[in-house]
Coordinates of C-alpha atoms and ligand atoms in Angstrom, one line a residue:
M1 CA -6.1 20.6 -28.0
S2 CA -9.4 20.3 -26.1
D3 CA -9.2 22.5 -23.0
K4 CA -11.7 20.4 -21.1
N5 CA -8.9 18.5 -19.3
E6 CA -9.6 20.0 -15.8
W7 CA -11.0 18.5 -12.6
G8 CA -14.3 20.0 -11.5
S9 CA -13.1 20.0 -7.9
N10 CA -10.3 18.9 -5.6
L11 CA -12.4 15.9 -4.5
S12 CA -12.5 14.6 -8.1
F13 CA -8.7 14.7 -8.3
I14 CA -8.2 12.9 -5.0
L15 CA -10.8 10.2 -5.7
A16 CA -9.5 9.6 -9.2
M17 CA -6.0 9.3 -7.8
V18 CA -7.1 6.9 -5.1
G19 CA -9.0 5.0 -7.7
S20 CA -5.8 4.7 -9.7
A21 CA -3.8 3.6 -6.8
V22 CA -6.3 1.2 -5.3
G23 CA -6.3 -1.8 -7.6
L24 CA -5.5 -5.4 -7.9
G25 CA -2.1 -4.7 -6.2
N26 CA -4.0 -3.9 -3.0
I27 CA -6.4 -6.8 -3.1
W28 CA -4.4 -9.7 -4.5
R29 CA -0.8 -8.7 -4.0
Y30 CA -0.4 -6.9 -0.7
P31 CA -1.8 -9.5 1.7
Y32 CA 0.6 -12.1 0.3
V33 CA 3.6 -9.7 0.3
L34 CA 2.8 -8.8 4.0
Y35 CA 2.5 -12.5 5.0
S36 CA 5.6 -13.8 3.2
N37 CA 7.9 -11.0 4.3
G38 CA 7.8 -11.3 8.1
G39 CA 4.1 -10.6 8.9
G40 CA 3.9 -7.9 11.6
A41 CA 7.7 -7.2 11.2
F42 CA 7.0 -6.1 7.6
Y43 CA 5.4 -2.9 8.9
I44 CA 8.8 -1.5 9.6
P45 CA 10.2 -1.5 6.1
Y46 CA 6.7 -0.8 4.7
I47 CA 6.3 2.4 6.8
V48 CA 9.9 3.4 6.0
A49 CA 9.1 2.9 2.3
I50 CA 6.0 5.1 2.5
L51 CA 7.6 7.9 4.3
L52 CA 11.0 7.8 2.6
M53 CA 9.8 7.1 -1.0
G54 CA 6.0 7.0 -1.4
V55 CA 5.2 10.5 0.0
P56 CA 8.3 12.4 -1.2
F57 CA 8.1 10.9 -4.7
L58 CA 4.4 11.6 -5.1
I59 CA 5.0 15.2 -4.0
L60 CA 7.7 15.5 -6.6
E61 CA 5.6 14.1 -9.4
Y62 CA 2.6 16.2 -8.5
G63 CA 4.7 19.3 -8.0
V64 CA 6.3 19.1 -11.4
G65 CA 3.0 18.1 -13.1
Y66 CA 1.3 21.0 -11.5
N67 CA 4.1 23.4 -12.4
Y68 CA 4.0 22.6 -16.1
K69 CA 0.3 21.9 -16.5
S70 CA 1.1 19.9 -19.7
S71 CA 1.6 16.4 -20.7
F72 CA 4.5 14.3 -19.5
P73 CA 6.7 14.4 -22.7
K74 CA 6.1 18.1 -23.2
A75 CA 7.3 18.9 -19.6
I76 CA 10.4 16.6 -20.0
R77 CA 11.1 18.4 -23.4
K78 CA 10.9 21.7 -21.7
I79 CA 13.3 20.6 -19.0
N80 CA 15.7 19.4 -21.7
S81 CA 14.6 18.8 -25.3
K82 CA 17.1 15.9 -25.7
F83 CA 15.0 13.9 -23.2
E84 CA 11.7 13.9 -25.0
F85 CA 11.9 10.2 -25.7
L86 CA 12.0 9.5 -22.0
G87 CA 8.7 11.4 -21.8
W88 CA 7.1 9.0 -24.1
L89 CA 8.6 5.8 -22.6
L90 CA 6.5 5.9 -19.4
P91 CA 3.1 6.7 -21.0
I92 CA 3.6 4.0 -23.6
S93 CA 4.6 1.4 -21.0
V94 CA 1.5 2.4 -18.9
F95 CA -0.7 1.9 -22.0
I96 CA 0.8 -1.6 -22.4
I97 CA -0.3 -2.3 -18.8
M98 CA -3.7 -1.1 -19.8
I99 CA -3.9 -3.7 -22.6
Y100 CA -3.4 -6.6 -20.3
Y101 CA -5.3 -5.1 -17.4
S102 CA -8.4 -5.3 -19.7
C103 CA -7.9 -9.1 -19.8
I104 CA -7.9 -9.4 -16.0
L105 CA -11.0 -7.2 -15.9
G106 CA -12.6 -9.5 -18.5
W107 CA -11.8 -12.6 -16.4
D108 CA -13.2 -11.0 -13.3
G109 CA -16.3 -9.9 -15.2
I110 CA -17.0 -13.6 -16.1
Y111 CA -16.5 -14.5 -12.4
V112 CA -19.0 -11.8 -11.3
I113 CA -21.6 -13.8 -13.3
L114 CA -20.4 -17.2 -12.3
S115 CA -20.5 -16.2 -8.6
F116 CA -24.3 -16.0 -8.6
F117 CA -24.5 -19.8 -9.1
K118 CA -20.9 -21.0 -8.2
G119 CA -20.5 -21.7 -11.9
W120 CA -16.8 -22.8 -11.4
G121 CA -18.0 -26.2 -10.0
A122 CA -16.3 -28.4 -7.5
D123 CA -12.8 -27.9 -8.7
P124 CA -12.1 -24.1 -9.2
N125 CA -8.5 -24.7 -10.2
T126 CA -9.3 -26.9 -13.2
Y127 CA -12.2 -24.6 -14.1
F128 CA -10.0 -21.5 -14.2
A129 CA -6.9 -22.9 -15.9
T130 CA -8.4 -25.6 -18.2
T131 CA -12.1 -25.0 -18.8
L132 CA -12.1 -21.2 -19.0
L133 CA -8.5 -20.1 -20.1
Q134 CA -7.6 -23.4 -21.8
S135 CA -4.2 -22.3 -20.7
T136 CA -1.1 -23.5 -22.3
E137 CA 2.6 -22.4 -22.0
S138 CA 3.2 -23.2 -25.6
I139 CA 3.3 -20.3 -28.0
S140 CA 1.2 -22.3 -30.5
G141 CA -1.7 -21.5 -28.1
I142 CA -2.0 -18.1 -29.8
G143 CA -3.9 -20.0 -32.5
S144 CA -6.8 -21.0 -30.3
F145 CA -9.1 -18.1 -29.7
I146 CA -11.5 -18.1 -26.7
P147 CA -14.6 -16.1 -27.7
V148 CA -16.1 -15.8 -24.2
I149 CA -12.9 -14.1 -22.9
A150 CA -12.8 -11.8 -25.9
I151 CA -16.5 -10.7 -25.3
A152 CA -15.8 -10.0 -21.6
M153 CA -12.8 -8.0 -22.5
L154 CA -14.6 -6.0 -25.2
I155 CA -17.3 -5.1 -22.7
S156 CA -14.6 -3.7 -20.4
W157 CA -13.1 -1.7 -23.3
A158 CA -16.6 -0.3 -24.1
I159 CA -17.0 0.8 -20.5
V160 CA -13.6 2.4 -20.4
W161 CA -14.2 4.2 -23.7
Y162 CA -17.6 5.4 -22.6
I163 CA -16.2 7.0 -19.5
S164 CA -12.9 8.3 -21.0
H165 CA -14.0 9.8 -24.2
K166 CA -16.1 12.4 -22.3
D167 CA -14.6 15.6 -20.9
L168 CA -12.5 14.9 -17.9
E169 CA -14.9 15.9 -15.1
E170 CA -18.0 14.6 -16.9
G171 CA -16.4 11.2 -17.3
L172 CA -13.5 10.2 -15.0
G173 CA -14.2 12.9 -12.4
K174 CA -17.9 12.0 -11.9
V175 CA -17.3 8.2 -12.2
S176 CA -14.5 8.3 -9.6
K177 CA -16.8 10.2 -7.2
I178 CA -19.3 7.3 -7.4
L179 CA -17.2 4.2 -7.8
V180 CA -14.4 4.9 -5.3
P181 CA -16.7 5.4 -2.3
L182 CA -18.8 2.4 -3.5
L183 CA -15.6 0.3 -3.6
F184 CA -14.7 1.2 -0.1
I185 CA -18.2 0.5 1.2
I186 CA -18.4 -2.9 -0.3
M187 CA -15.0 -3.8 0.9
V188 CA -16.1 -2.8 4.5
V189 CA -19.0 -5.2 4.2
I190 CA -16.8 -8.0 3.0
V191 CA -14.2 -7.5 5.6
V192 CA -16.7 -7.2 8.5
F193 CA -18.3 -10.4 7.3
S194 CA -15.0 -12.2 7.0
L195 CA -13.9 -11.2 10.5
S196 CA -17.1 -12.7 11.9
L197 CA -16.3 -16.1 10.4
P198 CA -15.1 -18.9 12.7
G199 CA -11.4 -19.3 12.3
A200 CA -10.8 -15.7 11.3
M201 CA -8.4 -15.3 14.3
I202 CA -6.3 -18.2 13.1
G203 CA -5.7 -16.4 9.9
L204 CA -5.0 -13.1 11.5
N205 CA -2.6 -14.6 14.0
E206 CA -0.7 -16.3 11.2
L207 CA -0.6 -13.1 9.2
F208 CA 0.6 -10.7 11.8
S209 CA 2.9 -12.9 14.0
P210 CA 6.1 -11.1 13.4
D211 CA 9.3 -12.7 12.3
W212 CA 11.7 -10.0 13.5
S213 CA 14.7 -12.0 12.3
L214 CA 13.7 -11.1 8.7
L215 CA 14.3 -7.4 9.3
L216 CA 18.0 -8.1 8.6
D217 CA 17.0 -9.7 5.3
F218 CA 17.6 -7.4 2.3
N219 CA 14.7 -9.0 0.4
I220 CA 12.0 -7.8 2.7
W221 CA 13.2 -4.2 2.2
M222 CA 13.1 -4.8 -1.5
A223 CA 9.6 -6.2 -1.2
A224 CA 8.4 -3.2 0.7
F225 CA 9.8 -0.7 -1.7
G226 CA 8.5 -2.7 -4.7
Q227 CA 5.1 -2.9 -3.2
I228 CA 4.9 0.9 -2.6
I229 CA 6.0 1.7 -6.1
F230 CA 3.4 -0.6 -7.6
S231 CA 0.6 0.1 -5.2
L232 CA 0.8 3.9 -5.4
S233 CA 1.6 3.7 -9.2
L234 CA 4.6 5.8 -8.3
G235 CA 6.5 7.6 -11.1
M236 CA 4.3 6.1 -13.8
S237 CA 3.4 9.5 -15.2
I238 CA -0.2 9.0 -13.9
A239 CA 0.2 11.2 -10.9
F240 CA 2.0 13.8 -13.1
T241 CA -0.9 13.8 -15.6
Y242 CA -3.6 14.0 -12.9
A243 CA -1.8 16.9 -11.2
S244 CA -1.5 18.8 -14.5
Y245 CA -5.3 18.8 -14.6
T246 CA -5.6 20.5 -11.3
G247 CA -6.6 24.1 -10.7
E248 CA -4.4 26.9 -9.3
S249 CA -5.4 26.5 -5.6
S250 CA -4.7 22.8 -5.1
D251 CA -2.9 21.9 -1.8
L252 CA -0.8 19.1 -3.4
I253 CA 1.1 18.2 -0.2
T254 CA -2.0 17.5 1.8
N255 CA -3.6 15.7 -1.2
T256 CA -0.5 13.5 -1.4
L257 CA -0.8 12.6 2.3
S258 CA -4.6 11.8 1.9
I259 CA -4.0 9.6 -1.2
A260 CA -1.1 7.7 0.4
F261 CA -3.1 7.1 3.5
A262 CA -6.2 6.0 1.7
N263 CA -4.3 3.5 -0.4
C264 CA -2.3 2.0 2.4
A265 CA -5.4 1.8 4.7
F266 CA -7.3 0.0 1.9
E267 CA -4.6 -2.6 1.3
N268 CA -4.2 -3.3 5.0
F269 CA -8.0 -3.7 5.3
C270 CA -7.9 -6.1 2.4
A271 CA -5.2 -8.1 4.2
L272 CA -7.6 -8.5 7.2
G273 CA -10.4 -9.8 4.9
V274 CA -8.2 -12.2 2.9
F275 CA -6.6 -13.8 6.0
S276 CA -9.8 -14.1 7.9
I277 CA -11.2 -16.0 5.0
L278 CA -8.1 -18.2 4.7
G279 CA -8.3 -18.8 8.5
Y280 CA -11.9 -20.0 8.1
M281 CA -10.9 -22.2 5.2
S282 CA -8.0 -23.6 7.3
L283 CA -10.4 -24.4 10.1
E284 CA -12.9 -26.1 7.8
S285 CA -10.5 -28.1 5.8
G286 CA -7.7 -28.8 8.3
T287 CA -5.2 -27.4 5.8
A288 CA -2.4 -25.2 7.1
I289 CA -2.7 -21.5 6.1
A290 CA 0.8 -21.7 4.6
D291 CA -0.6 -24.2 2.1
L292 CA -3.7 -22.1 1.3
V293 CA -2.1 -18.7 0.9
T294 CA -1.4 -17.5 -2.6
Q295 CA -1.5 -14.3 -4.6
G296 CA -2.6 -13.0 -8.0
T297 CA -5.0 -15.0 -10.1
G298 CA -4.5 -18.0 -7.8
L299 CA -6.0 -16.1 -4.9
V300 CA -8.9 -14.4 -6.7
F301 CA -9.9 -17.1 -9.2
V302 CA -9.0 -20.3 -7.3
A303 CA -8.6 -19.8 -3.6
Y304 CA -11.7 -17.5 -3.2
P305 CA -14.0 -19.8 -5.3
T306 CA -12.8 -22.7 -3.2
V307 CA -13.7 -20.9 0.0
L308 CA -17.1 -19.8 -1.5
N309 CA -17.8 -23.5 -2.2
V310 CA -17.7 -24.3 1.5
L311 CA -19.4 -21.1 2.7
G312 CA -23.0 -22.3 2.0
Q313 CA -25.7 -19.8 1.3
Y314 CA -23.7 -16.7 2.3
A315 CA -21.5 -17.4 -0.7
Y316 CA -24.3 -16.1 -3.0
I317 CA -24.0 -12.7 -1.4
I318 CA -20.4 -12.4 -0.5
G319 CA -19.2 -14.0 -3.8
P320 CA -20.8 -11.5 -6.2
L321 CA -19.8 -8.6 -3.8
F322 CA -16.2 -9.8 -3.8
F323 CA -15.9 -10.1 -7.6
I324 CA -17.7 -6.8 -8.1
T325 CA -15.2 -5.2 -5.7
V326 CA -12.3 -6.6 -7.8
Y327 CA -14.0 -5.3 -10.9
L328 CA -14.4 -1.8 -9.5
A329 CA -10.9 -1.7 -8.2
G330 CA -9.6 -2.8 -11.6
L331 CA -11.8 -0.4 -13.5
T332 CA -10.8 2.7 -11.5
S333 CA -7.2 1.7 -12.1
I334 CA -7.4 0.9 -15.8
L335 CA -9.1 4.3 -16.4
S336 CA -5.9 6.0 -15.2
T337 CA -3.7 4.0 -17.5
I338 CA -5.0 5.6 -20.6
E339 CA -4.6 9.2 -19.4
P340 CA -0.8 9.8 -19.7
L341 CA -0.6 8.6 -23.3
A342 CA -3.9 10.2 -24.3
F343 CA -3.0 13.6 -22.9
S344 CA 0.4 13.4 -24.5
I345 CA -1.1 12.8 -27.9
Q346 CA -3.7 15.5 -27.5
N347 CA -0.9 17.8 -26.4
K348 CA 1.5 17.2 -29.3
F349 CA -0.8 16.5 -32.1
T350 CA -3.7 18.8 -31.1
W351 CA -6.3 16.0 -31.3
S352 CA -9.5 16.3 -29.2
R353 CA -9.8 14.2 -26.0
S354 CA -12.8 12.4 -27.5
K355 CA -11.0 11.5 -30.8
T356 CA -7.8 10.4 -28.9
M357 CA -9.6 8.2 -26.5
T358 CA -11.7 6.6 -29.2
I359 CA -8.6 5.7 -31.3
L360 CA -6.6 4.5 -28.3
C361 CA -9.5 2.3 -27.0
L362 CA -10.0 0.8 -30.5
L363 CA -6.3 0.1 -30.9
G364 CA -6.0 -1.3 -27.3
A365 CA -9.1 -3.5 -27.8
V366 CA -7.7 -5.0 -31.0
L367 CA -4.3 -5.6 -29.6
S368 CA -5.7 -7.0 -26.4
M369 CA -7.3 -9.9 -28.3
I370 CA -3.9 -11.7 -28.1
Y371 CA -4.8 -12.3 -24.5
A372 CA -8.1 -13.9 -25.5
T373 CA -6.1 -17.0 -26.7
A374 CA -5.0 -20.1 -25.0
F375 CA -1.5 -18.5 -24.6
G376 CA -3.0 -15.3 -23.2
G377 CA -2.6 -16.1 -19.5
T378 CA 1.0 -17.1 -19.9
L379 CA 1.8 -14.1 -22.1
L380 CA 0.2 -11.8 -19.6
G381 CA 2.6 -13.0 -16.9
Y382 CA 5.6 -12.4 -19.1
V383 CA 4.4 -8.9 -20.2
D384 CA 3.6 -8.0 -16.6
A385 CA 7.0 -9.0 -15.3
Y386 CA 8.8 -7.1 -18.1
I387 CA 6.8 -3.9 -17.9
N388 CA 6.6 -3.6 -14.1
Q389 CA 10.0 -4.9 -13.1
I390 CA 12.2 -3.8 -16.0
A391 CA 10.7 -1.0 -18.3
I392 CA 8.7 1.1 -15.8
L393 CA 11.3 1.1 -13.0
L394 CA 14.0 2.2 -15.4
G395 CA 11.8 5.1 -16.6
V396 CA 11.1 5.9 -13.0
V397 CA 14.8 6.1 -12.1
F398 CA 15.4 8.5 -15.0
E399 CA 12.3 10.5 -14.2
C400 CA 13.5 11.0 -10.6
I401 CA 16.9 12.2 -11.8
V402 CA 15.5 14.5 -14.4
F403 CA 12.9 16.1 -12.0
A404 CA 15.2 16.3 -9.0
W405 CA 18.5 17.4 -10.6
I406 CA 17.8 18.9 -14.0
F407 CA 14.5 20.6 -13.3
K408 CA 15.8 21.4 -9.8
C409 CA 13.2 20.3 -7.4
E410 CA 14.0 23.0 -4.8
N411 CA 12.4 25.5 -7.2
I412 CA 8.9 24.2 -6.4
I413 CA 9.1 24.2 -2.7
P414 CA 7.8 27.7 -2.1
V415 CA 4.8 27.2 -4.3
L416 CA 3.9 23.9 -2.7
N417 CA 4.5 25.1 0.9
K418 CA 2.4 28.3 0.3
R419 CA -0.7 26.2 -0.3
S420 CA 0.1 23.4 2.2
K421 CA -2.1 23.4 5.3
T422 CA -0.2 20.4 6.7
L423 CA 3.3 19.3 6.0
K424 CA 5.9 21.9 4.9
L425 CA 8.8 20.8 2.7
G426 CA 12.4 21.7 3.7
K427 CA 15.9 20.8 2.9
W428 CA 15.2 17.2 4.0
W429 CA 12.9 16.8 1.0
T430 CA 15.5 17.9 -1.4
V431 CA 18.0 15.5 0.1
V432 CA 15.6 12.6 -0.1
V433 CA 14.5 13.2 -3.7
K434 CA 18.0 14.0 -5.0
Y435 CA 20.0 11.3 -3.3
I436 CA 18.0 8.7 -1.5
L437 CA 15.2 8.1 -4.0
P438 CA 17.3 7.5 -7.2
I439 CA 19.6 5.2 -5.3
F440 CA 16.8 3.2 -3.7
I441 CA 14.8 2.9 -6.9
A442 CA 17.8 1.9 -8.9
I443 CA 18.5 -0.9 -6.3
V444 CA 14.9 -2.1 -6.6
W445 CA 15.3 -2.0 -10.4
I446 CA 18.5 -4.0 -10.4
G447 CA 16.9 -6.5 -8.0
G448 CA 13.9 -6.8 -10.3
V449 CA 16.0 -7.3 -13.5
L450 CA 18.1 -10.0 -11.9
D451 CA 15.0 -11.7 -10.5
V452 CA 13.2 -11.7 -13.9
I453 CA 16.3 -12.8 -15.9
N454 CA 17.2 -15.6 -13.5
S455 CA 13.7 -17.1 -13.5
S456 CA 13.0 -16.7 -17.2
S457 CA 12.6 -19.4 -19.8
N458 CA 13.7 -19.0 -23.4
D459 CA 10.2 -18.1 -24.6
Q460 CA 10.1 -15.4 -21.9
L461 CA 13.4 -13.9 -23.0
I462 CA 12.1 -13.8 -26.6
V463 CA 9.0 -11.9 -25.4
F464 CA 11.2 -9.5 -23.5
G465 CA 13.3 -8.9 -26.7
I466 CA 10.1 -8.2 -28.7
L467 CA 8.8 -5.9 -26.1
T468 CA 12.0 -4.0 -26.0
V469 CA 12.0 -3.5 -29.7
I470 CA 8.3 -2.4 -29.6
L471 CA 9.0 0.2 -26.8
I472 CA 12.1 1.6 -28.6
V473 CA 10.2 1.9 -32.0
L474 CA 7.1 3.5 -30.5
T475 CA 9.1 5.9 -28.3
A476 CA 11.2 6.9 -31.4
V477 CA 8.1 7.4 -33.6
F478 CA 6.2 9.6 -31.1
T479 CA 9.4 11.6 -30.4
K480 CA 10.2 12.1 -34.1
L481 CA 6.7 12.8 -35.5
P482 CA 6.5 16.6 -36.0
A483 CA 4.2 18.3 -33.5
T484 CA 1.1 20.1 -34.8
N485 CA 0.8 22.1 -31.6
K486 CA 2.9 25.2 -32.1
D487 CA 3.5 25.5 -28.3
W488 CA 5.2 22.2 -28.3
D489 CA 8.6 23.8 -28.7
E490 CA 8.3 26.6 -26.2
T491 CA 11.0 26.4 -23.6
E492 CA 10.2 28.7 -20.7
N493 CA 9.6 27.1 -17.3
R494 CA 6.2 28.0 -15.8
L495 CA 7.1 28.7 -12.2
Ligands
PFF501 N1 -1.6 0.8 -8.4 C1 -2.4 -0.3 -9.0 C2 -2.6 -1.3 -8.0 O1 -2.1 -1.3 -6.8 O2 -3.3 -2.3 -8.3 C3 -1.8 -0.9 -10.1 C4 -1.4 -0.1 -11.2 C5 -2.3 0.7 -11.8 C6 -0.1 -0.1 -11.7 C7 -2.0 1.5 -12.9 C8 0.2 0.6 -12.8 C9 -0.7 1.4 -13.4 F1 -0.4 2.1 -14.4

């Protein structure tokens, strides 16, 4: 195994983690979640979710990763060798996210270019769905390949490979130190500009006006916990892997607080920008905000281009800046999705970092071509729902139980506290991670499964079935393949 998997400094670790957390979830998901779940009132479940789940869980994942300084499956194997399969489930699921994330990056890359001349024309909706994606819900769409999307995706894969195949600090560490601050700076420019637009206040009033009655609604609590899991990439083996790359003197508790704060500040800042722009649009077009607001691809590739169309000359500056921001946010997140599986393979099969990254990027690029077809957009929605709401959350519940109960989380408290200059862990933390977290995450998981199953078409259920088989087979193969690393079977805990 290459031993160059170590951060050059604590700053690289923090910025890479912030880069992983700050992604499309902050830009295109959070503003809508905030708006549609009680506006200002949403802050109560949101802050509870950060304090009760986000921070304690990140500390747990970091703490165990730091303790073992090894890949995720190897650590799980050391905790109990019967659970090695669980150690592969999460890294493989996260790699599946990577494959479709490359498609969204590809779409956004195309929009960076289009934004210089408003190439989406007068009807951004038709342009996105019909002209560019040629989108169809019929599975036969797999037969029509769209070269421009394929090229844009391959460019993203080439960038990811170029950064990832280098030693950790040379590639990911250095790039995070440049791209993450740049991402924040550009976002500040966009938000300040958006706030200065006429009508911005209309949008912000609409966003924040609290609907306190919703606090009694179970769904907004689910939404808050779901958002924090997705936004902080909680329990996905990314934080674990990044922490296992840290040096001996890392203050993980303080780092956790900084990362959670930066991520949440960024997404609230995005919400200000998005709703100021929607307020402007509402004023210009006379359409109610409720009819303009949307999330996901609809916000980035339809609502934003529509606003840019009425924004006049400013659009030629703000448009490219916006799509570049989305690209940077996506890039710094996608870079983190390859790390857990890559480190696990290096660790078990003694491959070098460079060889592992090259093979995974090639494989990912080939597989991702399924999204460069007319069925790609529809398929992406299905895979995203399955992986995020079903597979990953299930893995996260198990991870929480294994780390808190079988590993015995109280063992790492002295080590973490000794280095912490801020918060000190006590009995409260053990109670939270042993009892509250598994129960809460299991509830979010059950809610997600019911939601996905109730709203699924037959085609969707078939895709879910296929994905389940793929996950089981891959997990079994990686677990069963004999290790070439002779340390793989060592059992002692590294406390
Ligand atoms: N945390 C990222 C966001 O908020 O956009 C999304 C994400 C990245 C989820 C990486 C999962 C993942 F593996």
